[in-house]
CSV table of C-alpha atoms in Angstrom, one decimal:
chain,number,residue,atom,x,y,z
J,12,MET,CA,-88.5,12.6,68.9
J,13,ALA,CA,-91.6,12.5,71.0
J,14,ASP,CA,-91.5,16.3,71.1
J,15,ALA,CA,-92.4,16.4,67.4
J,16,ALA,CA,-96.0,15.5,68.2
J,17,LEU,CA,-96.5,18.7,70.3
J,18,ASN,CA,-97.1,20.9,67.3
J,19,PRO,CA,-99.8,23.5,67.5
J,20,GLN,CA,-100.3,23.3,63.8
J,21,SER,CA,-104.0,23.9,63.8
J,22,GLU,CA,-106.5,26.5,62.5
J,23,TRP,CA,-106.0,28.1,65.9
J,24,VAL,CA,-102.5,29.3,65.1
J,25,ARG,CA,-103.3,30.7,61.7
J,26,ALA,CA,-106.8,32.2,62.2
J,27,PRO,CA,-105.8,35.2,64.2
J,28,GLU,CA,-103.0,36.1,61.8
J,29,ARG,CA,-105.4,35.9,58.9
J,30,GLY,CA,-108.0,38.1,60.6
J,31,ASN,CA,-105.2,40.4,61.6
J,32,ASN,CA,-104.2,41.1,58.1
J,33,PHE,CA,-107.7,41.6,56.8
J,34,TRP,CA,-108.2,44.2,59.5
J,35,LEU,CA,-104.8,45.8,58.9
J,36,ARG,CA,-105.9,46.3,55.2
J,37,VAL,CA,-109.3,47.7,56.4
J,38,MET,CA,-107.5,50.0,58.7
J,39,ILE,CA,-105.0,51.3,56.2
J,40,GLY,CA,-107.9,52.1,53.9
J,41,ILE,CA,-109.9,54.0,56.5
J,42,THR,CA,-107.2,55.9,58.2
J,43,ARG,CA,-105.6,57.0,54.8
J,44,THR,CA,-109.0,58.5,53.8
J,45,LEU,CA,-110.4,59.6,57.0
J,46,GLY,CA,-107.4,59.9,59.4
J,47,TRP,CA,-106.4,58.4,62.8
J,48,ARG,CA,-109.5,59.6,64.7
J,49,ALA,CA,-111.8,57.7,62.4
J,50,GLY,CA,-109.7,54.6,62.7
J,51,HIS,CA,-109.6,54.9,66.5
J,52,VAL,CA,-113.4,55.2,66.8
J,53,LEU,CA,-113.7,52.1,64.8
J,54,LEU,CA,-111.7,50.2,67.3
J,55,TYR,CA,-114.8,50.0,69.6
J,56,PRO,CA,-117.2,48.2,67.2
J,57,ILE,CA,-114.3,46.0,66.0
J,58,THR,CA,-113.5,45.0,69.6
J,59,ALA,CA,-117.1,44.3,70.3
J,60,TYR,CA,-117.5,42.3,67.2
J,61,PHE,CA,-114.5,40.0,67.9
J,62,LEU,CA,-115.4,39.7,71.7
J,63,ALA,CA,-119.0,38.7,70.6
J,64,PHE,CA,-118.3,36.3,67.8
J,65,SER,CA,-115.1,34.5,68.5
J,66,PRO,CA,-116.0,32.1,71.3
J,67,ARG,CA,-113.1,29.8,70.9
J,68,GLN,CA,-110.5,32.6,70.9
J,69,ARG,CA,-112.4,34.1,73.8
J,70,ALA,CA,-112.0,30.9,75.8
J,71,SER,CA,-108.3,30.9,75.1
J,72,ALA,CA,-107.9,34.5,76.1
J,73,ARG,CA,-109.8,34.0,79.3
J,74,GLN,CA,-107.6,31.1,80.2
J,75,TYR,CA,-104.6,33.1,79.7
J,76,LEU,CA,-105.9,36.1,81.6
J,77,ASP,CA,-106.9,33.9,84.6
J,78,ARG,CA,-103.3,32.7,84.7
J,79,ALA,CA,-101.6,36.0,84.1
J,80,LEU,CA,-103.8,38.0,86.5
J,81,GLY,CA,-103.9,35.2,89.2
J,82,ARG,CA,-107.7,35.6,89.5
J,83,PRO,CA,-110.7,34.9,87.4
J,84,ALA,CA,-110.8,37.3,84.4
J,85,ARG,CA,-113.6,39.7,84.1
J,86,LEU,CA,-115.3,40.9,81.0
J,87,ALA,CA,-113.4,44.2,81.4
J,88,ASP,CA,-110.1,42.4,81.3
J,89,LEU,CA,-111.2,40.6,78.0
J,90,TRP,CA,-112.4,43.9,76.5
J,91,THR,CA,-109.0,45.6,77.3
J,92,LEU,CA,-107.0,42.6,75.9
J,93,TYR,CA,-109.1,42.6,72.6
J,94,PHE,CA,-109.1,46.4,72.4
J,95,THR,CA,-105.3,46.6,72.9
J,96,PHE,CA,-104.9,44.0,70.1
J,97,ALA,CA,-107.0,46.0,67.7
J,98,ALA,CA,-105.3,49.2,68.6
J,99,THR,CA,-101.8,47.8,67.9
J,100,ILE,CA,-103.1,46.8,64.5
J,101,LEU,CA,-104.2,50.4,63.9
J,102,ASP,CA,-100.9,51.8,65.2
J,103,ARG,CA,-99.0,49.5,62.9
J,104,VAL,CA,-100.2,51.6,59.9
J,105,TRP,CA,-98.0,54.4,61.4
J,106,LEU,CA,-95.3,52.4,63.1
J,107,ALA,CA,-94.6,50.2,60.1
J,108,SER,CA,-94.1,53.3,57.9
J,109,GLY,CA,-91.9,55.1,60.5
J,110,ARG,CA,-94.4,57.9,61.1
J,111,THR,CA,-93.9,57.9,64.9
J,112,GLY,CA,-94.3,61.7,65.5
J,113,ASP,CA,-97.7,61.5,67.1
J,114,PHE,CA,-96.6,58.6,69.4
J,115,SER,CA,-95.1,58.7,72.8
J,116,ILE,CA,-92.4,56.0,72.8
J,117,THR,CA,-90.0,55.4,75.7
J,118,VAL,CA,-87.2,52.9,75.7
J,119,GLN,CA,-85.9,50.8,78.6
J,120,GLY,CA,-82.7,49.0,78.6
J,121,LEU,CA,-81.2,50.7,75.5
J,122,ASP,CA,-77.7,50.8,77.0
J,123,ALA,CA,-77.4,47.0,76.8
J,124,LEU,CA,-78.2,47.1,73.1
J,125,ARG,CA,-76.1,50.2,72.4
J,126,ALA,CA,-73.0,48.7,73.9
J,127,ARG,CA,-73.4,45.7,71.6
J,128,VAL,CA,-74.2,47.8,68.5
J,129,GLU,CA,-71.3,50.2,69.0
J,130,ALA,CA,-68.9,47.1,69.5
J,131,GLY,CA,-70.1,45.9,66.1
J,132,GLN,CA,-71.5,42.7,67.8
J,133,GLY,CA,-74.5,41.2,66.0
J,134,CYS,CA,-77.3,40.2,68.3
J,135,LEU,CA,-80.4,38.2,68.1
J,136,LEU,CA,-83.5,39.9,69.6
J,137,PHE,CA,-86.1,37.5,71.0
J,138,GLY,CA,-89.6,38.9,71.1
J,139,ALA,CA,-93.1,37.5,71.5
J,140,HIS,CA,-96.6,38.0,70.4
J,141,LEU,CA,-96.8,40.5,73.1
J,142,GLY,CA,-97.6,44.1,72.2
J,143,SER,CA,-96.1,45.4,69.0
J,144,PHE,CA,-92.9,44.1,67.5
J,145,GLU,CA,-93.3,46.8,64.9
J,146,ALA,CA,-92.7,49.3,67.6
J,147,LEU,CA,-89.1,48.1,67.6
J,148,ARG,CA,-88.9,49.6,64.1
J,149,ALA,CA,-89.0,53.0,65.8
J,150,ILE,CA,-85.4,52.2,67.1
J,151,ALA,CA,-84.3,51.6,63.5
J,152,ASP,CA,-85.9,54.8,62.5
J,153,ALA,CA,-84.4,56.8,65.4
J,154,GLY,CA,-81.0,56.5,63.8
J,155,CYS,CA,-79.8,53.0,64.9
J,156,PRO,CA,-76.5,52.7,63.0
J,157,VAL,CA,-76.8,49.0,62.0
J,158,GLU,CA,-79.3,47.1,59.9
J,159,VAL,CA,-82.3,45.5,61.7
J,160,SER,CA,-83.9,42.4,60.1
J,161,ILE,CA,-86.8,40.4,61.2
J,162,LEU,CA,-87.0,36.6,60.7
J,163,MET,CA,-90.5,35.4,60.2
J,164,HIS,CA,-92.6,32.5,58.8
J,165,GLU,CA,-92.7,32.6,55.0
J,166,ALA,CA,-96.4,32.9,54.6
J,167,ASN,CA,-96.6,35.8,57.0
J,168,ALA,CA,-93.5,37.3,55.5
J,169,THR,CA,-95.2,37.5,52.1
J,170,ARG,CA,-98.1,39.3,53.6
J,171,VAL,CA,-96.2,41.6,55.9
J,172,LYS,CA,-93.8,42.4,53.0
J,173,ALA,CA,-96.9,43.4,50.9
J,174,VAL,CA,-97.9,45.7,53.7
J,175,PHE,CA,-94.5,47.2,54.1
J,176,ASP,CA,-94.3,47.7,50.4
J,177,THR,CA,-97.5,49.6,50.4
J,178,LEU,CA,-96.4,51.7,53.4
J,179,GLY,CA,-92.8,52.2,53.4
J,180,GLY,CA,-91.1,51.3,50.2
J,181,ALA,CA,-88.4,48.7,49.3
J,182,GLY,CA,-85.9,49.5,52.0
J,183,ARG,CA,-88.1,48.1,54.7
J,184,ALA,CA,-89.2,45.1,52.8
J,185,ALA,CA,-85.6,44.1,52.3
J,186,ALA,CA,-85.4,43.8,56.2
J,187,ILE,CA,-87.5,40.7,56.4
J,188,ILE,CA,-85.9,37.3,56.3
J,189,PRO,CA,-88.5,34.6,55.4
J,190,LEU,CA,-88.1,31.2,57.2
J,191,GLY,CA,-88.4,27.9,55.3
J,192,SER,CA,-85.6,28.2,52.7
J,193,PRO,CA,-82.4,26.2,53.2
J,194,ASP,CA,-80.4,29.6,53.2
J,195,SER,CA,-82.7,31.5,55.6
J,196,MET,CA,-80.2,31.0,58.4
J,197,LEU,CA,-77.2,31.8,56.2
J,198,ARG,CA,-78.9,35.2,55.7
J,199,VAL,CA,-79.3,35.6,59.5
J,200,ARG,CA,-75.7,34.9,59.9
J,201,GLU,CA,-74.6,37.3,57.3
J,202,VAL,CA,-76.6,40.2,58.8
J,203,LEU,CA,-75.1,39.3,62.3
J,204,GLU,CA,-71.6,39.1,60.9
J,205,ARG,CA,-72.0,42.7,59.6
J,206,GLY,CA,-72.9,43.7,63.2
J,207,GLY,CA,-76.6,43.9,62.5
J,208,LEU,CA,-79.6,42.9,64.7
J,209,VAL,CA,-82.1,40.1,63.8
J,210,GLY,CA,-85.4,40.0,65.6
J,211,LEU,CA,-87.7,37.0,65.8
J,212,LEU,CA,-90.8,36.0,67.9
J,213,ALA,CA,-89.8,33.1,70.1
J,214,ASP,CA,-93.2,32.1,71.5
J,215,ARG,CA,-94.9,30.3,68.6
J,216,ALA,CA,-93.7,27.3,66.7
J,217,PRO,CA,-94.1,27.2,62.9
J,218,ALA,CA,-95.2,24.0,61.5
J,219,GLY,CA,-92.6,21.2,61.9
J,220,GLN,CA,-90.5,22.9,64.6
J,221,ARG,CA,-89.4,21.0,67.7
J,222,LEU,CA,-90.9,22.1,70.9
J,223,HIS,CA,-89.9,22.0,74.6
J,224,LEU,CA,-92.5,22.0,77.4
J,225,ALA,CA,-91.6,24.8,79.7
J,226,ASP,CA,-93.4,26.0,82.8
J,227,PHE,CA,-95.3,29.2,81.9
J,228,LEU,CA,-97.7,30.9,84.3
J,229,GLY,CA,-97.9,27.8,86.3
J,230,HIS,CA,-98.5,25.3,83.6
J,231,PRO,CA,-96.3,23.5,81.0
J,232,ALA,CA,-96.5,25.2,77.6
J,233,PRO,CA,-94.9,23.9,74.3
J,234,LEU,CA,-92.4,26.5,73.2
J,235,PRO,CA,-90.2,26.3,70.1
J,236,THR,CA,-86.5,25.4,70.6
J,237,GLY,CA,-85.5,26.7,67.1
J,238,PRO,CA,-84.6,30.3,68.1
J,239,HIS,CA,-82.4,29.1,71.0
J,240,LEU,CA,-80.8,26.5,68.9
J,241,LEU,CA,-80.1,29.1,66.2
J,242,ALA,CA,-78.4,31.3,68.9
J,243,ALA,CA,-76.4,28.3,70.1
J,244,VAL,CA,-75.1,27.5,66.6
J,245,LEU,CA,-74.3,31.1,65.8
J,246,GLY,CA,-72.7,31.7,69.2
J,247,VAL,CA,-74.2,35.2,69.4
J,248,PRO,CA,-75.6,37.1,72.3
J,249,VAL,CA,-79.4,37.2,72.8
J,250,LEU,CA,-81.5,40.1,74.0
J,251,LEU,CA,-85.1,40.2,74.7
J,252,ALA,CA,-87.1,42.9,73.0
J,253,PHE,CA,-90.7,43.8,73.5
J,254,GLY,CA,-92.8,46.8,72.3
J,255,ILE,CA,-95.5,47.1,74.9
J,256,ARG,CA,-98.6,49.2,74.3
J,257,THR,CA,-99.1,51.3,77.5
J,258,GLY,CA,-101.9,53.6,76.4
J,259,THR,CA,-103.4,55.5,73.4
J,260,ARG,CA,-100.5,55.8,71.0
J,261,ARG,CA,-98.1,55.2,73.9
J,262,TYR,CA,-95.4,52.4,73.7
J,263,GLU,CA,-92.6,51.2,75.9
J,264,ILE,CA,-89.9,49.5,74.2
J,265,ILE,CA,-88.0,47.1,76.6
J,266,PHE,CA,-84.7,45.5,76.0
J,267,ARG,CA,-83.3,43.0,78.4
J,268,GLU,CA,-80.0,41.0,78.5
J,269,PHE,CA,-80.9,37.4,77.9
J,270,ALA,CA,-77.9,35.3,77.2
J,271,GLU,CA,-74.3,35.9,76.3
J,272,ARG,CA,-74.2,32.4,74.9
J,273,VAL,CA,-77.2,30.0,74.9
J,274,ALA,CA,-75.0,26.9,74.7
J,275,PRO,CA,-71.3,26.1,74.4
J,276,ALA,CA,-69.9,25.5,70.9
J,277,GLY,CA,-70.2,22.0,69.6
J,278,ARG,CA,-73.1,19.7,70.1
J,279,ALA,CA,-72.0,18.1,73.4
J,280,GLY,CA,-74.6,19.2,76.0
J,281,ARG,CA,-76.4,21.4,73.6
J,282,GLU,CA,-79.8,19.8,74.0
J,283,ALA,CA,-79.9,20.4,77.7
J,284,ALA,CA,-78.6,23.9,77.4
J,285,VAL,CA,-81.3,24.7,74.7
J,286,ALA,CA,-84.0,23.3,77.0
J,287,ALA,CA,-82.7,25.4,79.9
J,288,SER,CA,-82.7,28.5,77.7
J,289,VAL,CA,-86.3,27.9,76.6
J,290,GLU,CA,-87.2,27.6,80.3
J,291,ALA,CA,-85.4,30.9,81.1
J,292,TYR,CA,-87.3,32.6,78.1
J,293,ALA,CA,-90.6,31.3,79.6
J,294,ARG,CA,-89.8,32.8,82.9
J,295,GLU,CA,-89.0,36.2,81.4
J,296,LEU,CA,-92.0,36.1,79.2
J,297,GLU,CA,-94.2,35.2,82.2
J,298,ALA,CA,-92.8,38.3,84.2
J,299,MET,CA,-93.7,40.5,81.1
J,300,CYS,CA,-97.1,39.0,81.0
J,301,ARG,CA,-97.8,39.7,84.6
J,302,ALA,CA,-96.6,43.2,84.2
J,303,HIS,CA,-98.6,43.8,81.0
J,304,PRO,CA,-101.3,41.2,81.0
J,305,THR,CA,-103.4,42.8,78.2
J,306,ASN,CA,-100.7,42.8,75.6
J,307,TRP,CA,-100.9,39.1,74.9
J,308,PHE,CA,-101.9,38.2,71.3
J,309,ASN,CA,-101.9,34.5,71.2
J,310,PHE,CA,-105.6,33.8,70.8
J,311,TYR,CA,-105.3,30.0,70.7
J,312,PRO,CA,-104.9,27.3,73.5
J,313,PHE,CA,-101.3,28.2,74.3
J,314,TRP,CA,-100.8,25.5,76.8
J,315,GLN,CA,-102.4,22.8,74.8
J,316,ALA,CA,-100.3,20.1,73.1
J,317,PRO,CA,-102.7,19.5,70.1
X,26,MET,CA,-59.2,28.2,38.8
X,27,SER,CA,-58.3,25.9,35.9
X,28,MET,CA,-60.7,24.9,33.2
X,29,MET,CA,-60.5,21.4,34.6
X,30,GLY,CA,-62.1,22.6,37.8
X,31,THR,CA,-65.1,24.0,36.1
X,32,THR,CA,-66.0,21.1,33.8
X,33,VAL,CA,-66.0,18.2,36.2
X,34,ALA,CA,-69.8,18.1,36.6
X,35,ALA,CA,-70.5,15.2,34.3
X,36,GLU,CA,-68.9,12.4,36.5
X,37,PRO,CA,-70.0,12.4,40.2
X,38,ASP,CA,-67.0,12.2,42.5
X,39,LEU,CA,-67.9,9.2,44.6
X,40,VAL,CA,-65.0,9.5,47.0
X,41,LEU,CA,-66.0,13.1,47.8
X,42,GLU,CA,-69.6,12.1,48.1
X,43,ALA,CA,-68.8,9.4,50.6
X,44,ASP,CA,-66.6,11.9,52.5
X,45,LEU,CA,-69.3,14.5,52.6
X,46,ALA,CA,-71.9,12.1,53.7
X,47,ARG,CA,-69.8,11.1,56.7
X,48,LEU,CA,-69.3,14.9,57.4
X,49,ILE,CA,-73.1,15.6,57.3
X,50,VAL,CA,-73.9,12.6,59.7
X,51,ALA,CA,-71.1,13.8,62.1
X,52,ALA,CA,-71.9,17.5,62.0
X,53,LEU,CA,-75.5,17.1,62.4
X,54,SER,CA,-75.4,14.0,64.7
X,55,LEU,CA,-77.7,12.2,62.4
X,56,GLU,CA,-79.0,8.7,63.3
X,57,VAL,CA,-78.6,7.4,59.8
X,58,ALA,CA,-75.4,5.7,58.5
X,59,ALA,CA,-73.4,7.8,56.0
X,60,ASP,CA,-73.7,4.9,53.5
X,61,ASP,CA,-77.5,5.1,53.7
X,62,ILE,CA,-77.8,8.6,52.4
X,63,ALA,CA,-78.9,8.3,48.8
X,64,PRO,CA,-76.8,10.7,46.6
X,65,GLU,CA,-79.8,12.0,44.7
X,66,ALA,CA,-82.4,12.1,47.5
X,67,PRO,CA,-83.4,15.5,48.8
X,68,LEU,CA,-81.4,16.7,51.9
X,69,PHE,CA,-84.2,19.0,53.1
X,70,GLY,CA,-87.9,18.4,53.7
X,71,ALA,CA,-89.1,15.1,52.5
X,72,GLY,CA,-85.7,13.3,52.0
X,73,LEU,CA,-83.3,13.5,54.9
X,74,GLY,CA,-85.6,16.0,56.7
X,75,LEU,CA,-83.0,18.6,57.4
X,76,ASP,CA,-84.2,22.1,58.3
X,77,SER,CA,-82.6,25.6,57.8
X,78,ILE,CA,-80.7,25.4,61.1
X,79,ASP,CA,-79.2,22.2,59.9
X,80,ALA,CA,-78.3,24.0,56.6
X,81,LEU,CA,-76.5,26.6,58.7
X,82,GLU,CA,-74.5,24.0,60.6
X,83,LEU,CA,-73.8,22.1,57.4
X,84,ALA,CA,-72.5,25.3,55.8
X,85,LEU,CA,-70.2,25.9,58.8
X,86,ALA,CA,-68.9,22.4,58.6
X,87,VAL,CA,-68.4,22.5,54.8
X,88,SER,CA,-66.5,25.7,55.1
X,89,LYS,CA,-64.3,24.2,57.8
X,90,ALA,CA,-63.5,21.0,55.8
X,91,TYR,CA,-63.3,22.2,52.2
X,92,GLY,CA,-62.9,25.9,52.5
X,93,VAL,CA,-66.1,26.5,50.5
X,94,GLN,CA,-68.1,29.5,51.7
X,95,LEU,CA,-71.8,29.0,51.2
X,96,ARG,CA,-73.5,32.4,51.0
X,97,SER,CA,-77.2,33.3,51.0
X,98,ASP,CA,-76.9,35.6,48.0
X,99,ASP,CA,-76.0,32.6,45.7
X,100,GLU,CA,-79.0,32.1,43.6
X,101,ARG,CA,-78.1,28.5,42.9
X,102,ASN,CA,-78.6,27.7,46.7
X,103,HIS,CA,-81.7,25.7,46.1
X,104,ARG,CA,-79.9,23.6,43.6
X,105,ILE,CA,-76.7,23.4,45.7
X,106,PHE,CA,-78.5,22.1,48.7
X,107,ALA,CA,-80.8,19.9,46.8
X,108,SER,CA,-78.9,16.6,47.3
X,109,LEU,CA,-75.7,15.0,48.5
X,110,ARG,CA,-74.6,14.9,44.8
X,111,SER,CA,-75.4,18.5,44.0
X,112,LEU,CA,-73.7,19.7,47.1
X,113,ALA,CA,-70.6,17.6,46.5
X,114,ALA,CA,-70.4,18.8,42.8
X,115,HIS,CA,-70.5,22.5,44.1
X,116,ILE,CA,-67.7,21.7,46.7
X,117,ALA,CA,-65.6,19.9,43.9
X,118,GLY,CA,-65.8,23.1,41.8
X,119,HIS,CA,-64.9,25.5,44.6
X,120,ARG,CA,-62.8,23.7,47.2
X,121,THR,CA,-59.7,25.2,48.4
X,122,ARG,CA,-58.5,22.4,50.7
């Protein structure tokens, strides 16, 4: 399939993730010994450092901001984007361990999710590298009666699991389902069968995944079809879920209905239905990016087919 | 389950393997012929190149055709999914239809 060539499997994709985890460890160390205020003060030099010394990421960020804002991005926009990114990493230290007491978290669209949960209907939650997916854990901690799992790429899963182990204990670690094993999707199915929720980030394609070019902020971007195919095979409803950082220790969690069924059961017409679903996701993501332009954390050439 | 059912591993069931190969090709709409799937070749990654969503569809098809439920908590999954032969052997030992 020609689409297979469109894989963003370059240093670009992995580099931000690596830096991200290094800084997460630094943040955990500092905030544990010196507290939140010290961590927060450090965000300024950290933001300045990354803004100054990551010209390639900066070029990608600028291209994204130009398109999301609909005007040429200014230095202030880039600063806010980088600062927001650093701040979500700092906040993760608290959010990942469920210590949300000092945060102001509002939730939009919870009714749609609650109806499903109460009916015992398993759902997939599609997120993106937009804001903080960890903020969604606040829902689990606020007495969500069903299990919440997150499906993620194996290498990241190992690192994130280590962080969760440090912060929150074994119960949280168990909620991560690593991709890349033949039975990964069997685990997803079993959580959904028990009426649980499985979250995944649907905007980046891990190595080897199939992609579909969908219009995003006015230009075709390669997006993974895997999440949509998974929803089609399982025949479960999909909701969109984002944890948007709206200010200092302020988050807005947004749930949106996405699709009752991504594609009909059986393989006939599935490919077209999956492609249409990817395009619908791209439109929803685009609207979120226009509303919250500085929550975007894909610091690589998002539109480029490498 | 009888003792017979648990001790068949030595001889591969060629009829079941051919049957299962056709099921895999049909369930996953593969472009290879069922006869061309080498019984010992890996199904995932390098061999037939299946991914974990394929594994899910395959598990659904196997459950429908043979009544064998493949579960994620089975520690032998890597071995069961290793090849056509290993999957067929697992089905032979657990099938209900």
